[in-house]
Amino acid sequence: MRWIIRIVGTLVVLVVVAVGAFLLVPAERIAGLAADRFKAATGRTLTIEGPVRATLWPRTGVRVQDVTVANPDWAGSAPLLQAGSVEVGVPLSVLFGGEVRIERLEVREAVLTLVRDAGGAESWDLIGGGGNGAGDGADDAPSGPLPIEYALLNGAEINFQDRGSGSDWQLRAVDLEARLPDPAGELDVSGSALIGGQAVSLDAQVDRMGDLLAGTLAPVTAEVASGGTRLSLEGRVDLDPAAFEGRASAVSSDRFALLQAFGVAPPDLPAGLGSESVDVTAAVTLAPAGTIHLRDIVADLDGNRLSGAIDVDPTGERPMVTANLAAESLDLTSISRKGQGGETALVSETGWGREEIDVSGLFVADADVTLSTGPIILGDATLDEVRAKIALDRGRAVITLQPLVAYGGLVTGDVVVNGRGGLSARATLDLVGLQMQPLLTEFADWDRLLGQADATLRLLGVGNTALALVESLEGSLSLTLGPGQIEGLDLAGMIRTLDLSHRGEGAATVFDGATATLDVVDGVGTGEMSLEAPLLTSTGSGTVDLGAQTLDWRLVPTLRNPEVTVPVVIRGPWDDPDIRPDLEWLGRQRLEEERRALESRAREEAEALRARAEDELRQQADRLRDRVAEELDVAPEVLDERPVEDVIRERVENELIDLLLGR
């Protein structure tokens, strides 16, 4: 509005000269005088190429056609204003030296080109520094706001360029009406325009226009509407510097399509967070420094209600957002696999999402957000209560759970999402007292495990899709279960009978406790587990392919009485794995047992043969001994006590002695 007031104010010279001399001075002279006075006041060139006509009826005034007001040289060749016609109505008392005021101003078929340079100079500032400099007659310029009781801008086109920010937008079919009966009183403005093809309407009231022009806060109400979007303000406003305090509301059923008119892409809000409807009210303060402060926020986003406070500081490299938000509950079914019913960025009906995850939103602003909610429904999952702190710094978000309450337990820790140089994510979580059946049902479509568990999760992934993230995961997982049961599987019965009928409804394995650990490399977890049950114990090992969502696990349960061991293989997709005794292993085990039995029998038979051979050898040795003893004429026992060689040598020696002695 301010630029309209300034332009109109500088045209007062045209009004005074034309009306004051319309009976005495030819039209050409009126146009020349107006152009000279305008040039002296503003330093700009005013050209009137059409006729100039003074009027007495229906109002006293002047009508000119084909009016052009030049822009400063730095703004380019396009004029500031080109108007098909300008009509000014003044009270008759002006002709007799009365107060100069405009009862009616009508500008039709105008084209305005407004430029702000990188240094902040404004081409529409005709009195200040936006022009080429005022001439010698600058002292003749109006010293204050010119009273205008009614102003009309009809069929106008406005082109705006901000060379500092690079923004460039156009208004077409601009119709604008302003009423200001008292220069210091109430201003009413209404109008419409096409902006970027969007029809936009405006209604605004300023209670004390004098305060606004004097640089103090003035009461104001305003509403801008376009399509299914309506923005409203009520409070006090100042123009220089821009400031506001009061209440604001925003209602939209078309995802703020109005933003497209200004070259801003509307936010792609998912259902549950404003996709269908947004209704926000808040107490708003726009500080002179440019910071924005929202208090008493009440936001209805597709039926989800949020409340709290937000501060925005747009003066840094990126806007800084500080917020404290709360909600009694949130239904975010739309962002879950169940709610979408198909491919999403995170999950799909066929596995992890393959769509590239857009992380550009991480760089829009820095943030420090505290969020507290009641139940959050994610379609396939439900979080009972969330207390979280979100810190966003240059594309890196850290979500700290303080804690999250879900599935009967608590989740604490943090999740880091880093968009710098591509997407990476890290989770460091501790889970205490979680009920496994609802958790696994909602996240893995597996409802067979009942029990309360504690778990730790330390994982890091890198990739621009959910599938790439999961397939790159590195880290570890551990799980400790208290008493519970595995439904649909009677391990003891299956082991005892080797019958697969021990699977299905009514079958169960009750256990006293279980533990499992996984070391994850490239999205594949390799680990071990153990289970203690009243009827059996079990150990196991295997792999979990997190990317393919498959299991390849072998349990080795052993019945307590009678003691029987039969391995069980768990293999296939984790939502419906194939569970059966490892009959191949059993066959190998039986072959191994038979081999060991044959080897044992062979060893026994060889031992018996060896014993018999040794016995026969002993008998033969005894017989030979007896014959030698008989030949040597000694008792057999002598040969047992002394070497045979010694006995023979002694016998030979004795016989030689006897021979020599002639005995």
C-alpha positions as CSV (number, residue, x, y, z in Angstrom):
1,M,0.0,0.0,0.0
2,R,2.8,2.4,0.8
3,W,4.1,2.6,-2.8
4,I,0.6,3.4,-4.0
5,I,0.3,6.2,-1.5
6,R,3.6,7.7,-2.6
7,I,2.8,7.5,-6.3
8,V,-0.5,9.1,-5.7
9,G,1.0,11.8,-3.4
10,T,3.4,12.9,-6.2
11,L,0.5,13.3,-8.6
12,V,-1.1,16.0,-6.4
13,V,0.7,18.7,-8.4
14,L,-1.1,17.5,-11.5
15,V,-4.4,17.7,-9.7
16,V,-3.9,21.2,-8.2
17,V,-2.6,22.7,-11.5
18,A,-5.2,21.1,-13.7
19,V,-8.2,21.9,-11.5
20,G,-7.0,25.3,-10.5
21,A,-6.7,26.4,-14.1
22,F,-9.1,24.2,-16.0
23,L,-11.4,27.2,-17.0
24,L,-8.5,29.5,-17.9
25,V,-5.6,27.5,-19.2
26,P,-5.6,25.3,-22.4
27,A,-5.3,21.5,-21.9
28,E,-1.8,21.5,-23.4
29,R,-0.7,24.1,-20.9
30,I,-2.2,22.0,-18.1
31,A,-0.3,19.0,-19.2
32,G,3.0,20.9,-19.5
33,L,2.6,22.5,-16.1
34,A,1.8,19.2,-14.5
35,A,4.9,17.5,-16.0
36,D,7.1,20.4,-15.0
37,R,5.9,20.4,-11.4
38,F,6.2,16.6,-11.2
39,K,9.8,16.7,-12.6
40,A,10.7,19.3,-10.1
41,A,9.2,17.4,-7.2
42,T,10.6,13.9,-8.1
43,G,13.3,14.2,-10.6
44,R,11.3,11.8,-12.8
45,T,9.8,12.5,-16.2
46,L,6.0,12.6,-16.4
47,T,4.6,12.3,-19.9
48,I,0.9,12.9,-20.9
49,E,0.3,11.9,-24.4
50,G,-3.4,11.9,-24.4
51,P,-5.9,14.7,-23.9
52,V,-6.4,16.5,-20.6
53,R,-9.9,17.4,-19.7
54,A,-11.3,19.3,-16.8
55,T,-14.6,18.2,-15.4
56,L,-17.4,19.8,-13.4
57,W,-19.9,16.9,-13.4
58,P,-20.4,14.5,-11.8
59,R,-17.5,15.8,-9.8
60,T,-14.9,18.6,-10.0
61,G,-11.6,17.4,-11.3
62,V,-9.5,16.4,-14.2
63,R,-9.1,13.4,-16.5
64,V,-5.9,12.6,-18.4
65,Q,-5.1,9.7,-20.8
66,D,-2.0,7.9,-21.8
67,V,0.1,8.9,-18.7
68,T,3.7,7.6,-18.3
69,V,6.0,8.0,-15.2
70,A,9.6,7.0,-15.8
71,N,11.6,4.7,-13.6
72,P,15.1,5.7,-12.5
73,D,17.9,4.8,-14.9
74,W,19.2,1.9,-12.8
75,A,15.8,0.2,-12.9
76,G,15.8,-0.3,-16.6
77,S,13.9,1.1,-19.6
78,A,10.4,0.0,-18.5
79,P,8.5,3.0,-17.0
80,L,7.4,3.0,-13.4
81,L,3.8,3.6,-14.5
82,Q,1.9,3.5,-17.8
83,A,-1.8,4.2,-17.4
84,G,-4.6,4.3,-20.0
85,S,-6.4,7.0,-18.0
86,V,-6.1,8.8,-14.7
87,E,-9.2,10.6,-13.3
88,V,-9.0,12.8,-10.2
89,G,-11.9,14.3,-8.4
90,V,-11.5,17.2,-5.9
91,P,-14.0,19.3,-3.9
92,L,-15.1,22.5,-5.6
93,S,-13.6,24.5,-2.7
94,V,-10.1,23.7,-4.1
95,L,-10.8,26.3,-6.8
96,F,-11.1,29.0,-4.2
97,G,-8.1,28.2,-2.1
98,G,-9.6,25.6,0.1
99,E,-7.8,22.5,1.5
100,V,-6.3,20.3,-1.1
101,R,-7.7,16.8,-0.9
102,I,-8.8,14.1,-3.4
103,E,-12.3,12.9,-3.2
104,R,-11.8,10.2,-5.9
105,L,-8.8,8.9,-7.8
106,E,-9.3,6.3,-10.6
107,V,-6.4,4.8,-12.5
108,R,-7.4,2.4,-15.3
109,E,-5.4,0.0,-17.5
110,A,-2.2,0.7,-15.7
111,V,1.1,-1.2,-16.0
112,L,3.5,-0.7,-13.1
113,T,7.1,-2.0,-13.1
114,L,8.5,-2.0,-9.5
115,V,12.2,-2.7,-9.0
116,R,14.3,-3.1,-5.8
117,D,18.0,-3.2,-6.3
118,A,20.5,-5.3,-4.4
119,G,21.3,-2.3,-2.1
120,G,17.6,-1.8,-1.2
121,A,16.8,1.2,-3.3
122,E,13.1,1.1,-4.5
123,S,12.1,2.5,-7.9
124,W,8.7,3.5,-6.6
125,D,10.2,5.8,-3.9
126,L,9.6,9.0,-5.8
127,I,10.4,11.4,-2.9
128,G,13.2,9.4,-1.2
129,G,16.3,7.7,-2.6
130,G,14.7,5.6,-5.2
131,G,14.6,8.2,-7.9
132,N,17.1,10.0,-10.0
133,G,17.1,12.9,-7.5
134,A,14.7,15.8,-7.1
135,G,15.0,19.0,-9.2
136,D,15.2,22.5,-8.0
137,G,11.5,22.4,-7.3
138,A,11.8,19.7,-4.7
139,D,10.6,22.0,-2.0
140,D,7.3,22.1,-3.8
141,A,6.7,18.4,-3.2
142,P,3.9,17.6,-0.7
143,S,5.3,17.5,2.8
144,G,2.7,15.0,4.2
145,P,0.2,12.4,3.2
146,L,-2.3,13.7,0.7
147,P,-5.9,12.9,1.8
148,I,-7.6,10.6,-0.7
149,E,-11.1,9.6,0.2
150,Y,-11.5,7.0,-2.5
151,A,-9.0,5.4,-4.8
152,L,-9.5,2.8,-7.6
153,L,-7.0,0.8,-9.6
154,N,-8.7,-1.1,-12.3
155,G,-7.4,-3.6,-14.8
156,A,-3.8,-3.1,-13.8
157,E,-0.7,-5.1,-14.3
158,I,2.1,-5.0,-11.7
159,N,5.6,-6.4,-12.3
160,F,7.9,-6.7,-9.4
161,Q,11.7,-7.5,-9.4
162,D,13.9,-7.9,-6.3
163,R,17.4,-8.0,-7.6
164,G,18.7,-8.7,-4.1
165,S,16.8,-12.0,-3.6
166,G,16.3,-12.8,-7.3
167,S,12.6,-13.0,-6.9
168,D,10.4,-11.9,-9.8
169,W,6.6,-12.0,-9.9
170,Q,3.7,-10.5,-11.7
171,L,0.2,-9.5,-10.9
172,R,-2.4,-9.4,-13.6
173,A,-6.0,-8.1,-13.7
174,V,-5.4,-6.1,-10.6
175,D,-8.6,-4.4,-9.2
176,L,-8.1,-2.4,-6.0
177,E,-10.3,-0.1,-4.1
178,A,-9.3,2.0,-1.1
179,R,-11.4,4.3,1.1
180,L,-9.9,6.8,3.5
181,P,-12.5,9.5,4.5
182,D,-10.3,10.8,7.2
183,P,-6.5,10.9,6.5
184,A,-5.8,9.9,10.1
185,G,-8.8,7.6,10.4
186,E,-9.9,4.2,9.1
187,L,-8.6,2.9,5.8
188,D,-10.5,0.1,4.0
189,V,-8.9,-1.7,1.1
190,S,-10.3,-4.5,-1.0
191,G,-9.2,-6.0,-4.3
192,S,-8.3,-8.9,-6.4
193,A,-5.6,-10.0,-8.9
194,L,-4.3,-13.0,-10.8
195,I,-0.8,-14.0,-9.5
196,G,0.9,-16.8,-11.4
197,G,-2.5,-17.8,-12.7
198,Q,-4.0,-17.9,-9.2
199,A,-7.0,-15.7,-8.4
200,V,-6.2,-13.8,-5.2
201,S,-8.5,-11.5,-3.2
202,L,-7.6,-9.0,-0.4
203,D,-9.6,-7.3,2.3
204,A,-7.9,-5.1,4.8
205,Q,-8.7,-2.4,7.4
206,V,-6.4,0.0,9.2
207,D,-8.1,1.7,12.1
208,R,-5.8,4.7,12.5
209,M,-4.0,5.5,9.3
210,G,-2.4,8.5,10.9
211,D,-0.6,6.3,13.4
212,L,0.6,3.9,10.7
213,L,2.1,6.8,8.6
214,A,3.6,8.3,11.7
215,G,5.6,5.1,12.3
216,T,3.7,3.8,15.3
217,L,1.7,0.5,15.6
218,A,-1.8,0.8,14.2
219,P,-4.7,-1.6,14.6
220,V,-5.2,-3.7,11.4
221,T,-7.2,-6.6,10.1
222,A,-6.5,-8.3,6.8
223,E,-7.5,-11.4,4.8
224,V,-6.0,-12.8,1.7
225,A,-7.8,-15.7,0.0
226,S,-7.1,-17.8,-3.1
227,G,-8.9,-21.0,-4.0
228,G,-9.1,-23.2,-0.9
229,T,-6.6,-21.0,1.1
230,R,-7.4,-18.1,3.4
231,L,-4.9,-16.2,5.5
232,S,-6.1,-13.7,8.1
233,L,-4.4,-11.2,10.4
234,E,-5.8,-9.1,13.3
235,G,-3.6,-7.0,15.5
236,R,-1.3,-4.0,15.3
237,V,1.1,-3.3,12.5
238,D,4.0,-0.9,11.6
239,L,5.5,-0.5,8.2
240,D,9.0,0.9,8.7
241,P,10.5,-1.3,10.0
242,A,7.9,-4.0,9.4
243,A,6.4,-5.2,12.7
244,F,3.2,-6.9,13.8
245,E,1.6,-8.2,17.0
246,G,-1.7,-9.9,17.1
247,R,-3.4,-13.1,15.9
248,A,-3.1,-14.9,12.6
249,S,-4.9,-17.8,11.1
250,A,-4.3,-20.0,8.0
251,V,-6.9,-22.3,6.5
252,S,-6.3,-24.3,3.4
253,S,-7.9,-27.2,1.6
254,D,-5.6,-27.1,-1.4
255,R,-2.1,-27.5,0.2
256,F,-1.5,-23.7,0.0
257,A,-1.7,-23.6,-3.8
258,L,-1.5,-19.8,-3.3
259,L,2.3,-20.2,-2.8
260,Q,2.7,-21.2,-6.4
261,A,1.6,-17.7,-7.4
262,F,4.8,-16.4,-5.8
263,G,7.1,-19.0,-7.3
264,V,7.2,-21.1,-4.1
265,A,6.5,-24.8,-4.3
266,P,3.7,-25.7,-1.9
267,P,4.8,-28.2,0.7
268,D,4.1,-31.8,-0.2
269,L,2.2,-32.7,3.0
270,P,1.2,-36.3,3.6
271,A,-2.3,-37.2,4.7
272,G,-2.5,-36.6,8.4
273,L,-0.2,-33.6,8.3
274,G,-2.2,-31.2,6.1
275,S,-2.7,-33.0,2.8
276,E,-6.4,-32.5,2.8
277,S,-7.0,-29.6,5.3
278,V,-5.0,-27.2,7.4
279,D,-6.5,-24.9,10.0
280,V,-3.9,-23.0,12.1
281,T,-4.4,-20.1,14.5
282,A,-1.7,-18.4,16.7
283,A,-0.7,-15.3,18.5
284,V,1.9,-13.8,16.2
285,T,4.7,-11.3,16.8
286,L,6.9,-10.0,14.0
287,A,9.7,-8.1,15.7
288,P,11.4,-5.2,14.0
289,A,14.6,-7.3,13.8
290,G,12.7,-9.7,11.5
291,T,12.2,-12.6,13.9
292,I,8.8,-14.3,14.1
293,H,7.3,-15.6,17.3
294,L,4.2,-17.8,17.4
295,R,2.4,-18.5,20.7
296,D,-0.8,-20.3,21.6
297,I,-0.7,-22.3,18.4
298,V,-3.6,-24.5,17.7
299,A,-3.2,-26.5,14.4
300,D,-5.7,-28.9,12.9
301,L,-3.9,-31.0,10.2
302,D,-6.4,-33.4,8.6
303,G,-7.9,-33.9,12.1
304,N,-4.7,-34.1,14.0
305,R,-4.4,-31.4,16.5
306,L,-1.1,-29.8,17.6
307,S,-0.5,-27.0,20.0
308,G,2.6,-25.1,21.2
309,A,4.9,-22.3,20.3
310,I,7.4,-21.6,17.5
311,D,10.1,-19.0,17.1
312,V,11.7,-18.3,13.6
313,D,14.8,-16.3,13.1
314,P,15.3,-15.8,9.3
315,T,18.4,-13.6,9.6
316,G,21.1,-16.3,9.4
317,E,22.4,-18.4,6.6
318,R,19.3,-20.6,7.1
319,P,16.2,-19.8,9.1
320,M,16.5,-21.1,12.7
321,V,13.3,-22.7,14.1
322,T,12.8,-23.2,17.8
323,A,9.6,-25.0,18.7
324,N,7.8,-26.8,21.5
325,L,4.9,-28.8,20.2
326,A,2.4,-31.2,21.8
327,A,-0.5,-33.4,20.7
328,E,-3.0,-35.6,22.5
329,S,-2.8,-38.1,19.6
330,L,-1.7,-38.3,16.0
331,D,-3.0,-40.5,13.2
332,L,-0.2,-40.9,10.6
333,T,-1.5,-44.0,8.9
334,S,-0.8,-42.4,5.5
335,I,3.0,-42.6,5.9
336,S,2.9,-46.3,6.7
337,R,2.9,-49.2,4.3
338,K,-0.7,-50.2,5.4
339,G,-2.0,-46.7,4.8
340,Q,-0.4,-46.2,1.4
341,G,-1.3,-49.7,0.1
342,G,1.8,-49.6,-2.1
343,E,5.2,-48.3,-2.8
344,T,6.5,-45.6,-0.5
345,A,10.0,-44.1,0.1
346,L,10.4,-46.5,3.1
347,V,8.5,-49.7,2.5
348,S,6.5,-51.3,-0.2
349,E,4.4,-54.4,-0.7
350,T,7.4,-56.1,-2.1
351,G,10.0,-55.1,0.5
352,W,12.0,-52.0,1.3
353,G,11.2,-48.9,-0.8
354,R,13.3,-48.3,-3.9
355,E,12.3,-44.7,-4.4
356,E,15.0,-42.1,-3.7
357,I,14.5,-40.4,-0.4
358,D,14.4,-36.6,-0.8
359,V,16.6,-35.1,1.9
360,S,16.4,-31.5,0.6
361,G,14.0,-30.7,3.5
362,L,16.8,-31.2,5.9
363,F,18.6,-28.1,4.5
364,V,15.6,-25.7,4.5
365,A,16.2,-24.6,8.1
366,D,18.0,-25.4,11.3
367,A,15.8,-26.4,14.1
368,D,15.5,-27.2,17.8
369,V,12.2,-28.9,18.4
370,T,10.7,-30.6,21.4
371,L,7.7,-32.9,20.7
372,S,5.5,-34.6,23.1
373,T,2.4,-36.6,22.1
374,G,0.0,-39.3,23.2
375,P,-0.6,-42.3,20.9
376,I,0.8,-42.1,17.4
377,I,-1.0,-44.4,14.9
378,L,1.2,-45.3,12.0
379,G,-1.2,-47.8,10.4
380,D,1.0,-50.8,10.9
381,A,2.3,-49.6,14.2
382,T,1.2,-47.7,17.3
383,L,3.4,-45.7,19.6
384,D,1.7,-45.1,23.0
385,E,3.6,-42.0,23.9
386,V,6.4,-40.0,22.5
387,R,8.8,-37.5,24.1
388,A,11.5,-36.5,21.7
389,K,13.9,-33.7,21.0
390,I,14.8,-33.0,17.4
391,A,18.0,-31.0,16.6
392,L,18.6,-30.0,12.9
393,D,21.8,-28.4,11.9
394,R,23.0,-28.0,8.3
395,G,21.2,-31.0,7.0
396,R,21.9,-33.3,9.9
397,A,19.0,-34.3,12.2
398,V,19.4,-35.9,15.6
399,I,16.2,-37.3,17.2
400,T,16.6,-38.0,20.9
401,L,13.9,-40.2,22.5
402,Q,13.2,-39.1,26.1
403,P,11.6,-41.8,26.1
404,L,9.2,-43.3,23.6
405,V,6.6,-45.5,25.1
406,A,5.4,-48.4,22.9
407,Y,4.3,-52.0,23.1
408,G,4.3,-52.0,26.9
409,G,7.9,-50.8,27.2
410,L,10.3,-47.9,26.8
411,V,12.6,-47.0,24.0
412,T,15.5,-44.5,24.7
413,G,18.4,-43.4,22.6
414,D,18.8,-41.4,19.5
415,V,18.4,-41.7,15.7
416,V,20.7,-39.6,13.4
417,V,19.7,-38.8,9.8
418,N,22.4,-37.0,7.9
419,G,21.8,-35.5,4.4
420,R,25.2,-34.1,3.9
421,G,26.9,-35.7,0.9
422,G,24.1,-38.2,0.5
423,L,21.9,-39.9,3.0
424,S,23.1,-41.8,6.1
425,A,21.3,-42.9,9.2
426,R,22.4,-44.2,12.6
427,A,20.3,-45.7,15.4
428,T,21.5,-46.2,18.9
429,L,18.5,-47.5,20.9
430,D,17.8,-49.4,24.1
431,L,14.5,-51.1,24.4
432,V,13.2,-52.3,27.8
433,G,10.1,-54.4,28.5
434,L,8.6,-54.5,25.0
435,Q,5.8,-57.0,24.2
436,M,7.1,-58.9,21.2
437,Q,3.9,-60.2,19.7
438,P,2.4,-56.8,18.8
439,L,5.8,-55.4,17.9
440,L,6.7,-58.2,15.5
441,T,3.1,-58.3,14.2
442,E,3.1,-54.7,13.1
443,F,6.7,-54.5,11.9
444,A,7.4,-57.9,10.4
445,D,3.9,-59.5,10.0
446,W,4.9,-62.3,12.4
447,D,2.6,-62.9,15.4
448,R,3.9,-66.2,16.8
449,L,6.3,-64.9,19.5
450,L,4.8,-64.0,22.9
451,G,6.9,-62.6,25.7
452,Q,8.5,-59.5,27.1
453,A,12.0,-58.5,25.8
454,D,14.9,-56.2,26.4
455,A,17.0,-55.3,23.4
456,T,19.8,-53.1,22.2
457,L,20.3,-51.8,18.7
458,R,23.4,-50.2,17.2
459,L,23.1,-49.8,13.5
460,L,24.6,-47.5,10.8
461,G,23.5,-47.4,7.1
462,V,24.3,-45.3,4.1
463,G,22.2,-45.0,0.9
464,N,19.7,-42.9,-0.9
465,T,16.9,-45.4,-0.8
466,A,15.4,-47.4,2.0
467,L,16.7,-50.6,0.4
468,A,20.2,-49.2,0.0
469,L,20.2,-48.1,3.6
470,V,19.2,-51.5,4.9
471,E,21.5,-53.4,2.6
472,S,24.5,-51.4,3.9
473,L,23.7,-51.7,7.6
474,E,26.6,-52.4,10.0
475,G,26.4,-52.9,13.7
476,S,24.8,-55.3,16.2
477,L,21.5,-56.4,17.8
478,S,20.9,-58.2,21.0
479,L,17.7,-59.6,22.5
480,T,16.8,-61.0,25.9
481,L,13.4,-62.6,26.4
482,G,11.7,-63.5,29.6
483,P,9.1,-66.3,30.0
484,G,6.9,-66.7,26.9
485,Q,5.9,-69.0,24.1
486,I,6.1,-69.6,20.4
487,E,2.7,-70.1,19.0
488,G,1.9,-72.4,16.0
489,L,4.9,-74.6,16.8
490,D,5.3,-77.5,19.3
491,L,9.0,-78.1,19.2
492,A,8.9,-80.9,21.8
493,G,6.2,-82.7,19.9
494,M,7.9,-82.3,16.6
495,I,11.2,-83.6,17.9
496,R,9.5,-86.5,19.7
497,T,7.5,-87.7,16.7
498,L,9.3,-86.1,13.7
499,D,5.8,-85.1,12.6
500,L,5.2,-81.7,10.9
501,S,1.6,-81.8,12.2
502,H,2.8,-80.2,15.4
503,R,2.6,-76.9,13.6
504,G,-0.5,-74.7,13.3
505,E,-3.3,-73.4,15.5
506,G,-3.2,-74.8,19.0
507,A,0.4,-75.8,18.9
508,A,2.9,-73.9,21.1
509,T,6.3,-74.0,22.7
510,V,6.5,-72.6,26.2
511,F,9.9,-71.3,27.3
512,D,11.4,-69.9,30.4
513,G,13.7,-67.5,28.6
514,A,15.7,-66.9,25.5
515,T,18.6,-64.8,24.2
516,A,19.8,-63.9,20.7
517,T,22.6,-61.8,19.3
518,L,23.4,-60.6,15.7
519,D,26.5,-59.0,14.2
520,V,25.3,-57.1,11.1
521,V,27.6,-56.7,8.1
522,D,26.3,-55.3,4.7
523,G,22.7,-55.8,5.9
524,V,23.1,-59.4,6.8
525,G,23.0,-60.4,10.5
526,T,24.9,-63.5,11.7
527,G,24.3,-64.7,15.2
528,E,23.5,-67.2,17.8
529,M,20.6,-67.9,20.2
530,S,19.7,-70.1,23.2
531,L,16.4,-71.1,24.7
532,E,15.4,-72.7,28.0
533,A,12.0,-74.5,28.2
534,P,10.4,-76.9,30.7
535,L,10.6,-79.8,28.2
536,L,13.7,-78.9,26.3
537,T,16.8,-76.7,25.8
538,S,17.9,-75.3,22.5
539,T,20.8,-73.5,20.9
540,G,20.9,-72.2,17.4
541,S,22.8,-70.1,14.8
542,G,22.1,-68.6,11.5
543,T,21.6,-65.5,9.4
544,V,19.0,-62.8,8.9
545,D,19.1,-61.0,5.6
546,L,17.6,-57.6,6.5
547,G,17.5,-56.4,2.9
548,A,15.8,-59.5,1.5
549,Q,13.7,-59.9,4.7
550,T,14.6,-63.6,4.9
551,L,15.8,-66.1,7.6
552,D,18.2,-69.0,7.5
553,W,18.4,-70.4,11.0
554,R,19.1,-73.7,12.6
555,L,17.9,-74.6,16.1
556,V,19.3,-77.6,17.9
557,P,16.7,-78.5,20.6
558,T,17.2,-81.4,23.0
559,L,14.4,-83.0,24.9
560,R,15.0,-83.4,28.6
561,N,13.3,-86.8,29.0
562,P,13.9,-88.9,27.1
563,E,17.0,-87.1,25.8
564,V,16.5,-86.7,22.1
565,T,18.1,-84.1,19.8
566,V,16.5,-83.1,16.5
567,P,17.6,-79.9,14.7
568,V,14.9,-77.6,13.4
569,V,15.4,-75.4,10.3
570,I,13.8,-72.0,10.0
571,R,14.2,-70.7,6.5
572,G,12.4,-68.3,4.1
573,P,10.7,-64.9,4.3
574,W,10.5,-63.7,7.9
575,D,6.7,-63.0,7.8
576,D,6.1,-66.7,6.9
577,P,9.2,-68.9,7.3
578,D,9.2,-72.6,6.7
579,I,9.8,-74.4,10.0
580,R,10.6,-78.2,10.0
581,P,12.9,-80.8,11.4
582,D,16.2,-81.1,9.6
583,L,15.6,-84.7,8.3
584,E,18.7,-84.5,6.2
585,W,20.7,-83.8,9.3
586,L,19.0,-86.6,11.0
587,G,19.9,-88.9,8.1
588,R,23.5,-87.8,8.3
589,Q,23.4,-88.3,12.1
590,R,22.1,-91.9,11.7
591,L,24.7,-92.7,9.1
592,E,27.3,-91.3,11.5
593,E,25.9,-93.4,14.3
594,E,25.9,-96.5,12.2
595,R,29.5,-95.8,11.1
596,R,30.6,-95.4,14.7
597,A,28.8,-98.6,15.6
598,L,30.5,-100.5,12.8
599,E,33.8,-99.1,13.7
600,S,33.2,-100.1,17.4
601,R,32.3,-103.7,16.4
602,A,35.3,-103.9,14.1
603,R,37.5,-102.6,17.0
604,E,36.0,-105.2,19.3
605,E,36.5,-108.0,16.9
606,A,40.0,-107.0,16.2
607,E,40.7,-106.8,19.9
608,A,39.3,-110.3,20.3
609,L,41.4,-111.7,17.5
610,R,44.5,-110.0,18.9
611,A,43.7,-111.5,22.3
612,R,43.3,-115.0,20.9
613,A,46.5,-114.6,18.9
614,E,48.4,-113.4,21.9
615,D,47.0,-116.3,23.9
616,E,48.0,-118.8,21.3
617,L,51.5,-117.2,21.2
618,R,51.7,-117.5,24.9
619,Q,50.7,-121.1,24.9
620,Q,53.3,-121.9,22.1
621,A,55.9,-120.0,24.1
622,D,55.1,-122.0,27.2
623,R,55.4,-125.3,25.3
624,L,58.7,-124.2,23.8
625,R,59.9,-123.1,27.2
626,D,59.0,-126.5,28.7
627,R,60.9,-128.3,25.9
628,V,63.9,-126.1,26.3
629,A,63.8,-126.6,30.1
630,E,63.6,-130.3,29.5
631,E,66.6,-130.3,27.1
632,L,68.5,-128.1,29.5
633,D,67.4,-130.2,32.4
634,V,66.2,-127.3,34.4
635,A,62.9,-126.4,35.9
636,P,60.6,-124.3,33.6
637,E,60.5,-121.7,36.3
638,V,64.2,-121.0,35.9
639,L,63.6,-119.9,32.3
640,D,60.9,-117.5,33.6
641,E,63.4,-116.0,36.0
642,R,66.5,-115.9,33.8
643,P,67.2,-115.3,30.1
644,V,67.4,-118.5,28.1
645,E,70.8,-117.4,26.7
646,D,72.2,-117.3,30.2
647,V,70.9,-120.7,31.2
648,I,72.3,-122.3,27.9
649,R,75.7,-120.6,28.4
650,E,75.8,-121.8,31.9
651,R,74.9,-125.3,30.9
652,V,77.5,-125.3,28.1
653,E,80.1,-123.9,30.5
654,N,79.3,-126.6,33.1
655,E,79.5,-129.4,30.5
656,L,82.9,-128.1,29.2
657,I,84.3,-128.0,32.7
658,D,83.0,-131.5,33.4
659,L,84.6,-132.7,30.1
660,L,87.9,-131.1,30.9
661,L,87.9,-132.5,34.4
662,G,86.9,-135.9,33.2
663,R,83.9,-136.1,35.4
